[in-house]
GROMACS .gro file of C-alpha atoms in nm:
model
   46
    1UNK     CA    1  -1.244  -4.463  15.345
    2UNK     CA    2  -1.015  -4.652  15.595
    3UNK     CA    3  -1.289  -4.516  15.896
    4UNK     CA    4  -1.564  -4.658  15.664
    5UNK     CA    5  -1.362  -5.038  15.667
    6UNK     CA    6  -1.278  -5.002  16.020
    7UNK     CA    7  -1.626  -4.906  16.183
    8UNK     CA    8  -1.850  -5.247  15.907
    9UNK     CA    9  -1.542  -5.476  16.118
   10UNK     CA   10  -1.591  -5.344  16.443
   11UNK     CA   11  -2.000  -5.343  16.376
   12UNK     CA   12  -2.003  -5.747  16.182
   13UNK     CA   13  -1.742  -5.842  16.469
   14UNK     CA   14  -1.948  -5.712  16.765
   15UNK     CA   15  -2.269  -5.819  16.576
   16UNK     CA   16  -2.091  -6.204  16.547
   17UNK     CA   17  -1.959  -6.178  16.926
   18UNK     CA   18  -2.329  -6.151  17.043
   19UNK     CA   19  -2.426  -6.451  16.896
   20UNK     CA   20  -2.137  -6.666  17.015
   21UNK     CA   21  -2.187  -6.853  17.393
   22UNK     CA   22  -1.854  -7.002  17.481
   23UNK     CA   23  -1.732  -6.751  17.730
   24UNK     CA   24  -1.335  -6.837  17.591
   25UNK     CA   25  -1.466  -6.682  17.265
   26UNK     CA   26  -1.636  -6.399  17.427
   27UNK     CA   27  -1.269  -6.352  17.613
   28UNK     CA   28  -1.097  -6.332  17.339
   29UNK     CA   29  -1.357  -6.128  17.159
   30UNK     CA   30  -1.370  -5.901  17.419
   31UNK     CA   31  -0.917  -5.855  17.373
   32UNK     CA   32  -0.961  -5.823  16.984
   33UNK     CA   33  -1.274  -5.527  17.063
   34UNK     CA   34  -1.013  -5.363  17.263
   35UNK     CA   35  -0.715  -5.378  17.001
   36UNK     CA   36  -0.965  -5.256  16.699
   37UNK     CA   37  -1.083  -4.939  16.923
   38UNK     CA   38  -0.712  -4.874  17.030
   39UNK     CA   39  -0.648  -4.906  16.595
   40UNK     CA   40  -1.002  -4.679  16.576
   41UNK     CA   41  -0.898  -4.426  16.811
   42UNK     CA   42  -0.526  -4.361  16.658
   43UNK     CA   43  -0.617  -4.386  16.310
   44UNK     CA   44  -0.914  -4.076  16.466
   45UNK     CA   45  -0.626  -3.888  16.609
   46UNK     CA   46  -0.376  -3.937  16.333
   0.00000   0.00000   0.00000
């Protein structure tokens, strides 16, 4: 269930991050894609 949640945010946020220009957005997108797949990946291994 808690893989389910985590992969519709990553999918909606990457999905939102496409459609946004400003590259300060996309910067900070691109940090908060990194934290969710370091969350992804240790929730997968734990």
């Amino acid at each position: 269930m808690i893989f389910i949640i985590l992969s519709i945010i990553v999918v909606v946020y990457i999905v939102a991050n496409y459609k946004k220009i400003n590259r300060q957005l996309l910067m900070l997108g691109s940090i908060f894609d990194i934290f969710l797949y370091r969350l992804y990946f240790k929730a997968l291994v734990n």
